[in-house]
Coordinates of C-alpha atoms in Angstrom, one line a residue:
Chain A
M272 CA 0.0 0.0 0.0
T273 CA 1.5 3.4 -1.0
R274 CA 1.8 6.2 1.6
V275 CA -0.6 8.3 -0.4
R276 CA -3.3 5.6 -0.2
Q277 CA -2.5 5.1 3.5
A278 CA -2.9 8.9 4.0
R279 CA -6.2 8.9 2.2
L280 CA -7.5 6.0 4.3
L281 CA -6.2 7.5 7.6
A282 CA -7.5 11.1 6.9
R283 CA -11.0 10.6 8.1
P284 CA -10.2 8.7 11.4
L285 CA -7.4 11.2 12.1
V286 CA -9.8 14.2 11.6
R287 CA -12.0 12.6 14.2
T288 CA -9.3 11.9 16.8
V289 CA -7.3 15.1 16.6
P290 CA -8.3 17.5 19.4
W291 CA -9.1 20.6 17.3
L292 CA -10.9 22.7 19.9
P293 CA -7.9 24.1 21.8
L294 CA -6.5 25.6 18.6
P295 CA -9.2 28.2 17.8
A296 CA -9.5 28.8 21.6
A297 CA -5.8 29.7 21.6
A298 CA -6.3 31.9 18.5
V299 CA -9.0 33.8 20.4
V300 CA -6.6 34.3 23.3
G301 CA -3.9 35.4 20.8
I302 CA -6.3 38.0 19.2
G303 CA -7.2 39.2 22.7
V304 CA -3.5 39.7 23.5
L305 CA -3.0 41.5 20.1
S306 CA -5.8 44.0 21.0
L307 CA -3.7 45.2 24.0
D308 CA -1.7 48.4 23.7
G309 CA 1.8 46.9 23.6
P310 CA 4.7 46.1 21.3
T311 CA 3.4 44.1 18.3
V312 CA 6.4 41.7 18.3
L313 CA 5.8 40.8 21.9
E314 CA 2.1 40.3 21.4
L315 CA 2.6 38.2 18.3
R316 CA 5.0 36.1 20.3
F317 CA 2.4 35.5 23.0
A318 CA -0.1 34.6 20.2
A319 CA 2.4 32.1 18.9
I320 CA 3.0 30.6 22.3
A321 CA -0.8 30.2 22.9
L322 CA -1.0 28.3 19.5
C323 CA 1.9 26.1 20.5
V324 CA 0.4 25.3 23.9
A325 CA -2.9 24.3 22.3
A326 CA -1.0 22.3 19.7
A327 CA 0.7 20.3 22.5
F328 CA -2.3 18.0 22.5
V329 CA -2.3 17.3 18.8
L330 CA -0.3 14.0 19.2
D331 CA -2.7 12.8 21.9
D332 CA -4.4 9.9 20.2
R333 CA -7.4 8.3 21.9
A334 CA -7.0 5.4 19.4
A335 CA -3.3 5.0 19.9
G336 CA -3.7 1.6 21.7
L337 CA -5.8 0.2 18.8
A338 CA -3.6 1.8 16.1
A339 CA -0.4 0.4 17.6
A340 CA -1.2 -3.0 16.1
S341 CA -1.8 -1.6 12.6
P342 CA 0.8 -1.9 9.8
T343 CA 1.2 1.9 9.7
S344 CA 4.1 2.9 11.9
L345 CA 3.9 5.4 14.7
L346 CA 6.2 7.8 12.8
V347 CA 3.9 7.8 9.8
R348 CA 0.8 8.1 11.9
R349 CA 2.3 11.1 13.7
A350 CA 3.5 12.6 10.4
F351 CA 0.0 12.4 9.0
R352 CA -1.4 14.0 12.1
V353 CA 1.0 16.9 12.1
A354 CA 0.5 17.3 8.3
L355 CA -3.3 17.5 8.9
V356 CA -3.0 20.1 11.7
L357 CA -0.2 22.3 10.2
P358 CA -2.4 24.1 7.6
F359 CA -5.0 24.9 10.4
I360 CA -2.2 26.3 12.6
G361 CA -0.8 28.2 9.6
A362 CA -4.3 29.7 8.9
L363 CA -4.7 30.8 12.6
W364 CA -1.2 32.3 12.6
G365 CA -2.1 34.1 9.3
L366 CA -5.2 35.5 11.0
A367 CA -3.1 36.7 14.0
L368 CA -0.6 38.4 11.6
W369 CA -3.5 40.0 9.6
Y370 CA -5.0 41.3 12.8
A371 CA -1.7 42.7 14.0
G372 CA -1.5 44.5 10.7
D373 CA 2.2 44.3 10.5
G374 CA 2.5 42.2 7.3
F375 CA 4.1 38.8 7.1
H376 CA 6.8 38.3 9.8
A377 CA 9.3 35.6 8.7
G378 CA 11.3 35.8 11.9
L379 CA 8.4 35.3 14.2
T380 CA 7.0 32.6 11.9
L381 CA 10.4 30.8 12.4
E382 CA 10.0 31.2 16.1
L383 CA 6.5 29.8 15.9
A384 CA 7.8 26.8 13.9
A385 CA 10.6 26.2 16.4
M386 CA 8.4 26.5 19.4
L387 CA 5.8 24.1 17.8
A388 CA 8.6 21.6 17.0
V389 CA 9.8 21.8 20.6
T390 CA 6.2 21.3 21.9
L391 CA 5.6 18.3 19.7
A392 CA 9.0 16.8 20.5
A393 CA 8.2 17.1 24.2
A394 CA 4.8 15.5 23.7
A395 CA 6.4 12.6 21.8
V396 CA 9.1 12.1 24.4
A397 CA 6.6 12.2 27.3
A398 CA 4.0 10.0 25.6
P399 CA 5.4 6.6 26.7
F400 CA 5.5 7.8 30.3
T401 CA 1.9 9.1 30.6
S402 CA -1.4 7.3 30.8
D403 CA -2.9 6.5 27.4
A404 CA 0.2 7.9 25.7
R405 CA -1.1 11.4 26.1
G406 CA 2.0 13.6 26.2
G407 CA 0.2 16.9 25.8
I408 CA -0.3 17.5 29.5
V409 CA 3.5 17.4 29.9
A410 CA 4.4 19.2 26.7
A411 CA 2.4 22.4 27.3
P412 CA 4.0 23.2 30.7
V413 CA 7.4 22.1 29.5
L414 CA 7.2 24.7 26.7
L415 CA 6.2 27.4 29.1
I416 CA 9.0 26.5 31.6
L417 CA 11.6 26.4 28.9
L418 CA 10.6 29.8 27.5
A419 CA 10.4 31.3 31.0
T420 CA 13.9 29.9 31.8
A421 CA 15.2 31.3 28.5
V422 CA 13.8 34.7 29.3
L423 CA 15.1 34.8 32.9
A424 CA 18.4 32.9 32.7
L425 CA 19.9 33.7 29.3
P426 CA 22.2 36.7 29.1
D427 CA 21.5 39.4 26.5
S428 CA 24.1 38.2 24.1
W429 CA 22.4 34.8 24.0
T430 CA 18.8 36.0 24.0
L431 CA 16.1 34.2 22.0
F432 CA 13.7 37.1 22.2
A433 CA 15.1 40.1 20.3
H434 CA 12.8 43.0 20.2
G435 CA 12.5 43.2 16.4
S436 CA 14.5 43.3 13.3
A437 CA 16.2 46.6 14.4
D438 CA 17.6 44.9 17.5
P439 CA 21.3 44.1 17.1
H440 CA 20.6 40.6 18.6
W441 CA 17.9 39.8 16.0
A442 CA 20.0 37.9 13.4
A443 CA 21.8 35.8 16.0
S444 CA 18.5 35.0 17.8
Q445 CA 17.1 33.8 14.4
Q446 CA 20.0 31.5 13.9
R447 CA 19.4 30.1 17.4
W448 CA 15.7 29.5 16.6
G449 CA 16.8 27.7 13.4
A450 CA 19.1 25.4 15.3
I451 CA 16.4 24.8 17.9
L452 CA 13.9 23.9 15.1
A453 CA 16.4 21.4 13.6
V454 CA 17.2 19.7 17.0
A455 CA 13.5 19.6 18.0
L456 CA 12.5 18.0 14.6
L457 CA 15.2 15.4 15.0
T458 CA 14.0 14.7 18.6
L459 CA 10.4 14.4 17.4
A460 CA 11.4 12.0 14.7
C461 CA 13.5 9.8 17.1
A462 CA 10.8 9.8 19.7
S463 CA 8.2 8.8 17.1
R464 CA 10.1 5.7 16.0
D465 CA 7.9 2.7 16.5
P466 CA 8.4 1.0 19.9
C467 CA 8.5 -2.4 18.1
R468 CA 10.9 -1.4 15.4
P469 CA 13.8 -3.7 14.6
P470 CA 16.8 -2.6 16.7
L471 CA 19.5 -0.6 14.9
L472 CA 22.4 -2.7 16.0
D473 CA 21.3 -6.3 16.3
G474 CA 18.3 -8.5 15.8
R475 CA 17.5 -9.1 19.5
V476 CA 14.1 -7.9 20.6
S477 CA 14.1 -9.1 24.2
G478 CA 13.4 -6.5 26.9
R479 CA 11.7 -4.1 24.5
R480 CA 8.5 -2.3 25.5
C481 CA 6.2 -3.7 22.7
Chain B
M107 CA -37.8 -6.6 59.3
A108 CA -34.8 -5.4 57.3
L109 CA -31.4 -5.8 58.9
V110 CA -30.2 -2.5 57.6
E111 CA -32.6 0.4 57.9
P112 CA -32.5 2.6 54.8
I113 CA -31.5 6.2 55.7
G114 CA -33.9 8.8 54.4
P115 CA -32.8 11.9 52.5
A116 CA -33.5 14.1 55.5
E117 CA -31.1 12.1 57.7
Q118 CA -28.5 12.0 54.9
V119 CA -28.5 15.8 54.5
A120 CA -28.4 16.3 58.3
A121 CA -25.5 13.9 58.7
A122 CA -23.6 14.9 55.6
P123 CA -21.5 17.9 56.8
F124 CA -20.2 16.1 59.9
A125 CA -19.5 12.9 58.0
L126 CA -17.8 14.6 55.1
R127 CA -15.6 17.0 56.9
P128 CA -12.9 14.4 57.8
A129 CA -13.0 13.1 54.2
V130 CA -12.6 16.6 52.8
L131 CA -9.7 17.4 55.1
S132 CA -7.9 14.1 54.4
L133 CA -8.3 14.5 50.6
A134 CA -7.2 18.2 50.9
R135 CA -4.1 17.2 52.7
L136 CA -3.3 14.5 50.1
E137 CA -4.0 16.9 47.2
A138 CA -2.0 19.7 48.8
A139 CA 1.0 17.3 49.2
R140 CA 0.6 16.3 45.5
L141 CA 0.4 19.9 44.3
V142 CA 3.5 21.1 46.1
R143 CA 5.5 18.0 44.9
H144 CA 4.4 18.4 41.3
P145 CA 7.5 19.1 39.0
V146 CA 5.7 22.0 37.2
L147 CA 4.9 23.7 40.6
L148 CA 8.5 23.2 41.7
A149 CA 9.7 24.7 38.4
G150 CA 7.3 27.6 38.9
A151 CA 8.7 28.2 42.4
A152 CA 12.3 28.1 41.1
L153 CA 11.4 30.5 38.3
S154 CA 9.8 32.9 40.8
V155 CA 13.0 32.9 42.8
L156 CA 15.1 33.5 39.7
F157 CA 12.6 36.3 38.6
S158 CA 12.9 38.0 42.0
I159 CA 16.6 37.9 42.1
T160 CA 17.2 39.0 38.4
F161 CA 14.5 41.7 38.6
A162 CA 15.8 43.1 41.9
D163 CA 19.4 43.1 40.5
A164 CA 18.3 44.9 37.3
T165 CA 16.1 47.5 39.1
D166 CA 18.0 48.7 42.1
I167 CA 15.3 51.4 42.9
G168 CA 12.2 49.6 44.2
G169 CA 13.1 46.2 42.7
P170 CA 13.4 44.3 46.0
Y171 CA 10.2 46.0 47.3
F172 CA 8.4 45.0 44.1
A173 CA 9.7 41.4 44.5
L174 CA 8.1 41.1 47.9
I175 CA 4.6 42.4 47.0
G176 CA 3.7 39.6 44.6
P177 CA 4.4 40.2 40.9
T178 CA 7.5 38.1 40.8
L179 CA 5.3 35.1 42.1
L180 CA 3.7 35.1 38.6
P181 CA 5.6 32.0 37.5
L182 CA 4.5 30.1 40.6
G183 CA 0.9 31.4 40.2
L184 CA 0.7 30.3 36.6
A185 CA 2.2 26.9 37.5
T186 CA -0.4 26.6 40.3
L187 CA -3.1 27.3 37.7
V188 CA -1.9 24.6 35.4
V189 CA -1.2 22.0 38.2
A190 CA -4.5 22.6 40.0
N191 CA -6.3 22.3 36.6
L192 CA -4.5 19.0 35.9
A193 CA -5.2 17.7 39.5
A194 CA -8.9 18.5 39.1
L195 CA -9.0 16.7 35.8
R196 CA -7.1 13.6 37.1
S197 CA -10.3 11.5 37.5
R198 CA -11.3 12.3 34.0
R199 CA -7.9 11.4 32.5
A200 CA -7.8 8.1 34.5
A201 CA -11.5 7.4 33.7
T202 CA -12.3 6.9 37.4
G203 CA -15.3 9.2 37.4
E204 CA -17.8 6.3 37.5
L205 CA -15.8 4.6 40.2
Y206 CA -15.8 7.7 42.3
R207 CA -19.6 8.0 41.9
S208 CA -20.0 4.7 43.7
A209 CA -18.0 6.1 46.7
P210 CA -19.9 7.5 49.7
A211 CA -18.4 10.9 49.3
P212 CA -20.1 13.0 46.6
A213 CA -18.2 14.9 43.8
R214 CA -18.6 18.1 45.9
T215 CA -16.2 16.6 48.5
R216 CA -13.4 16.2 45.9
T217 CA -13.9 19.7 44.5
L218 CA -13.9 21.2 48.0
A219 CA -10.7 19.2 48.7
H220 CA -9.0 20.5 45.5
L221 CA -9.9 24.1 46.6
L222 CA -8.6 23.6 50.2
A223 CA -5.5 22.0 48.8
L224 CA -4.5 25.4 47.3
A225 CA -3.3 26.2 50.8
G226 CA -0.2 24.2 49.7
P227 CA 1.0 26.4 46.8
A228 CA -0.1 29.5 48.8
G229 CA 2.1 28.3 51.6
V230 CA 5.0 27.8 49.2
A231 CA 4.4 31.4 48.0
A232 CA 4.4 32.6 51.6
V233 CA 7.7 30.8 52.3
L234 CA 9.2 32.5 49.2
I235 CA 8.0 35.9 50.3
L236 CA 9.4 35.3 53.8
G237 CA 12.7 34.1 52.3
G238 CA 12.8 37.3 50.1
F239 CA 12.0 39.4 53.1
L240 CA 15.1 38.0 54.9
Y241 CA 17.3 38.0 51.7
F242 CA 16.6 41.7 50.9
G243 CA 16.7 42.7 54.6
A244 CA 13.3 44.4 54.3
W245 CA 12.8 45.1 58.0
D246 CA 15.2 48.0 57.7
G247 CA 13.3 49.5 54.8
L248 CA 13.9 49.2 51.1
V249 CA 14.9 52.1 48.8
V250 CA 11.9 53.0 46.6
T251 CA 12.9 56.4 45.0
P252 CA 16.0 57.8 43.4
E253 CA 16.2 60.3 46.2
G254 CA 16.7 57.4 48.7
R255 CA 13.2 57.3 50.3
S256 CA 12.7 53.9 51.9
A257 CA 9.7 51.9 52.8
T258 CA 8.9 48.5 54.3
P259 CA 6.1 46.4 52.8
G260 CA 3.2 45.9 55.2
A261 CA 1.4 42.7 56.0
A262 CA -1.4 43.3 53.4
E263 CA 1.2 43.9 50.7
L264 CA 3.2 40.7 51.6
A265 CA -0.1 38.7 51.6
V266 CA -1.1 39.7 48.1
G267 CA 1.3 37.3 46.4
P268 CA 0.3 34.1 48.3
V269 CA -3.4 35.0 48.0
G270 CA -2.9 35.7 44.3
V271 CA -1.3 32.3 43.8
A272 CA -4.4 30.7 45.6
L273 CA -6.7 32.7 43.3
L274 CA -4.9 31.4 40.1
G275 CA -5.2 27.9 41.5
A276 CA -8.9 28.4 42.0
L277 CA -9.2 29.6 38.4
G278 CA -7.5 26.3 37.3
I279 CA -10.1 24.3 39.3
V280 CA -13.0 26.3 37.9
L281 CA -11.7 25.7 34.3
A282 CA -11.4 22.0 35.1
R283 CA -15.0 21.8 36.2
W284 CA -16.5 23.9 33.4
I285 CA -14.1 23.4 30.5
P286 CA -12.8 19.9 31.2
H287 CA -10.0 19.8 28.6
P288 CA -6.3 19.6 29.7
A289 CA -5.4 22.5 27.3
A290 CA -7.7 24.9 29.1
G291 CA -5.4 25.6 32.0
A292 CA -2.3 26.1 30.0
V293 CA -4.0 28.3 27.4
A294 CA -5.5 30.4 30.2
A295 CA -2.1 30.8 31.7
V296 CA -0.6 32.0 28.4
G297 CA -3.6 34.4 28.0
L298 CA -3.1 35.9 31.5
L299 CA 0.7 36.2 31.2
P300 CA 0.8 39.3 28.8
F301 CA -1.8 41.2 30.9
Q302 CA 0.2 40.7 34.0
M303 CA 3.5 41.5 32.2
L304 CA 2.3 44.7 30.6
F305 CA 0.2 46.1 33.5
T306 CA 2.3 45.0 36.4
T307 CA 5.9 44.5 35.5
W308 CA 5.9 47.3 32.9
N309 CA 3.6 49.4 35.2
I310 CA 1.2 50.7 32.5
Q311 CA -1.2 52.8 34.6
G312 CA -5.0 52.5 34.5
A313 CA -7.9 51.5 36.8
H314 CA -8.3 48.1 35.1
V315 CA -4.8 47.1 36.2
W316 CA -6.3 46.5 39.7
L317 CA -8.6 43.8 38.3
L318 CA -5.6 41.5 37.8
P319 CA -4.5 39.1 40.7
L320 CA -1.0 40.6 41.1
V321 CA -0.6 44.4 41.1
N322 CA 2.0 47.1 41.0
P323 CA 1.1 49.8 43.6
A324 CA 3.3 52.5 42.2
Q325 CA 1.5 55.7 41.3
T326 CA 3.1 57.6 38.4
S327 CA 0.1 59.1 36.8
Q328 CA 1.8 62.6 36.4
A329 CA 4.6 61.0 34.3
P330 CA 3.1 58.3 32.1
D331 CA 6.5 57.6 30.3
S332 CA 8.2 56.8 33.6
S333 CA 8.4 53.4 35.2
W334 CA 8.7 51.8 38.6
P335 CA 10.7 49.9 39.8
C336 CA 13.7 51.3 37.9
A337 CA 17.4 51.2 37.4
T338 CA 19.7 54.0 38.3
D339 CA 21.1 54.3 34.8
Q340 CA 17.9 53.9 32.8
P341 CA 17.3 56.4 30.0
W342 CA 13.6 57.1 30.8
P343 CA 12.4 58.9 34.0
C344 CA 12.2 57.2 37.3
L345 CA 9.4 58.8 39.3
L346 CA 7.3 57.5 42.1
E347 CA 4.5 59.8 43.4
D348 CA 3.2 57.3 46.0
L349 CA 2.8 53.6 46.8
A350 CA -1.0 52.9 47.0
T351 CA -0.8 50.8 50.2
A352 CA -4.4 51.4 51.2
S353 CA -5.5 50.2 47.7
V354 CA -3.4 47.1 48.2
A355 CA -5.3 46.3 51.4
W356 CA -8.6 46.6 49.5
H357 CA -7.0 44.5 46.7
L358 CA -6.5 41.7 49.2
V359 CA -10.2 41.8 50.1
Y360 CA -11.0 41.9 46.4
L361 CA -8.9 38.7 45.8
A362 CA -10.5 37.0 48.8
G363 CA -14.0 37.7 47.3
L364 CA -12.8 36.5 43.9
I365 CA -11.6 33.2 45.5
A366 CA -15.0 32.8 47.2
A367 CA -16.8 33.4 44.0
L368 CA -14.6 31.0 42.0
A369 CA -14.9 28.4 44.7
A370 CA -18.7 28.7 44.5
L371 CA -18.6 28.5 40.7
A372 CA -16.6 25.3 40.9
L373 CA -18.8 23.7 43.5
L374 CA -22.0 24.6 41.6
R375 CA -20.9 22.3 38.8
D376 CA -21.4 19.4 41.2
G377 CA -25.0 20.4 42.0
R378 CA -26.8 23.5 43.0
N379 CA -27.3 24.0 46.7
R380 CA -28.0 27.0 48.9
P381 CA -24.7 27.4 50.8
D382 CA -22.7 27.4 47.5
R383 CA -25.1 30.0 46.0
M384 CA -24.8 32.1 49.1
L385 CA -21.0 31.8 49.0
G386 CA -21.0 32.9 45.4
A387 CA -23.3 35.8 46.0
A388 CA -21.2 37.0 49.0
G389 CA -18.0 36.6 47.0
L390 CA -19.5 38.7 44.2
A391 CA -20.6 41.4 46.5
V392 CA -17.2 41.6 48.1
V393 CA -15.6 41.7 44.6
L394 CA -17.9 44.5 43.5
V395 CA -17.4 46.6 46.7
A396 CA -13.6 46.0 47.1
G397 CA -13.1 46.2 43.3
V398 CA -14.4 49.8 43.4
L399 CA -12.7 50.8 46.7
Q400 CA -9.3 49.4 45.6
I401 CA -8.9 51.9 42.7
P402 CA -6.7 54.7 43.9

């Protein structure tokens, strides 16, 4: 069975099991924040964080136990899930950018992508340790704690949150966000490898959690 | 003749408060211990300490005073919101709601226990404030103006932080009862964060600022481009007309009323009864009166 056919067959069940509701709720929160009288970059950042916190629950699959026995691997199932949700998150982010009236913001979009990847990676890593493989309840606070730590603990020369493109730290912070995105995507892919996959080094399967 | 006489509804109602009190207190103790041991709450407490120290270092005029009156407890408060929300949703996650319904204690007992358990995080906040008081040597007075005027935070000012933490926890429980989705608490925390940051840490002046749980009592209305607390070498003005200490006392009453109203709202989800409605009405009345009186 080709991946395209798999995707077509999985689309409808995935639409039913993805928790959609937190995403528009987060968008409403984001729009509320954007209506405040503050710096637009900061408010867009908060809107992005709200979207990422809501997206933490995207990998929570009520049917994970049943689907674990299917021929479609965990990595592919999660990839389909993320692919299904990304356009919706993109549309909500576009709405926030339109509401802010500041045009397309490539730098902040990169920050959103990196924060989203960190959140999903945290959810994927936490899933085996939570009941019903629902890592969202871990991933959302983890993102907030990481961001707060970065704000409070990183020196100015290492800041992730430059105040805008005129800030001398902006270019360096964007490079850091790019690196975070790459590491988070790699972590997400590694944590999404099927628990019953063949081992990388030898053929023994004893002691594996599957 | 039946071996066990069925107890009528009247007897059940009459006996319930006395029979349930030990259950509520036992559950509350257990939940409080779980709350204060939760990694997210511990991280929030650590971030609050880090926030206090870095903020006091960066703003030598008024920074330590500001750290003791509550706003730097924001990470702990938001962590309490998230953790209390998750705790109140635990039975839903574990699908034990049906099992609990077969227990003699009604759902109201567990909600009440979750609410009382907020004494745990509030206690952690109080310990942090006490630690800060000793660390900054506040009993000798703290410098609050560039001219060297000093002030010591009063009991009401010191209490705002712990009570604000309890309020945010109560909000988490209300969300769990009325919007039972694990994302609700975290999204609400993110939604609250910018309001607290802009109106408290950045001290944007306005009457609506006093509606938030944690407040900045600095009055700088004559110089809207100034800020407080401030650094000696900052480029914008550092002016402080007054610290609205009387308003802070009313704010404490406002927070207590808000906690009562939120507690009633959470309890009403488990069934409407007269004491809860009276608690809610009394809480709302206090919120309205103190909410007006607190505005300087």
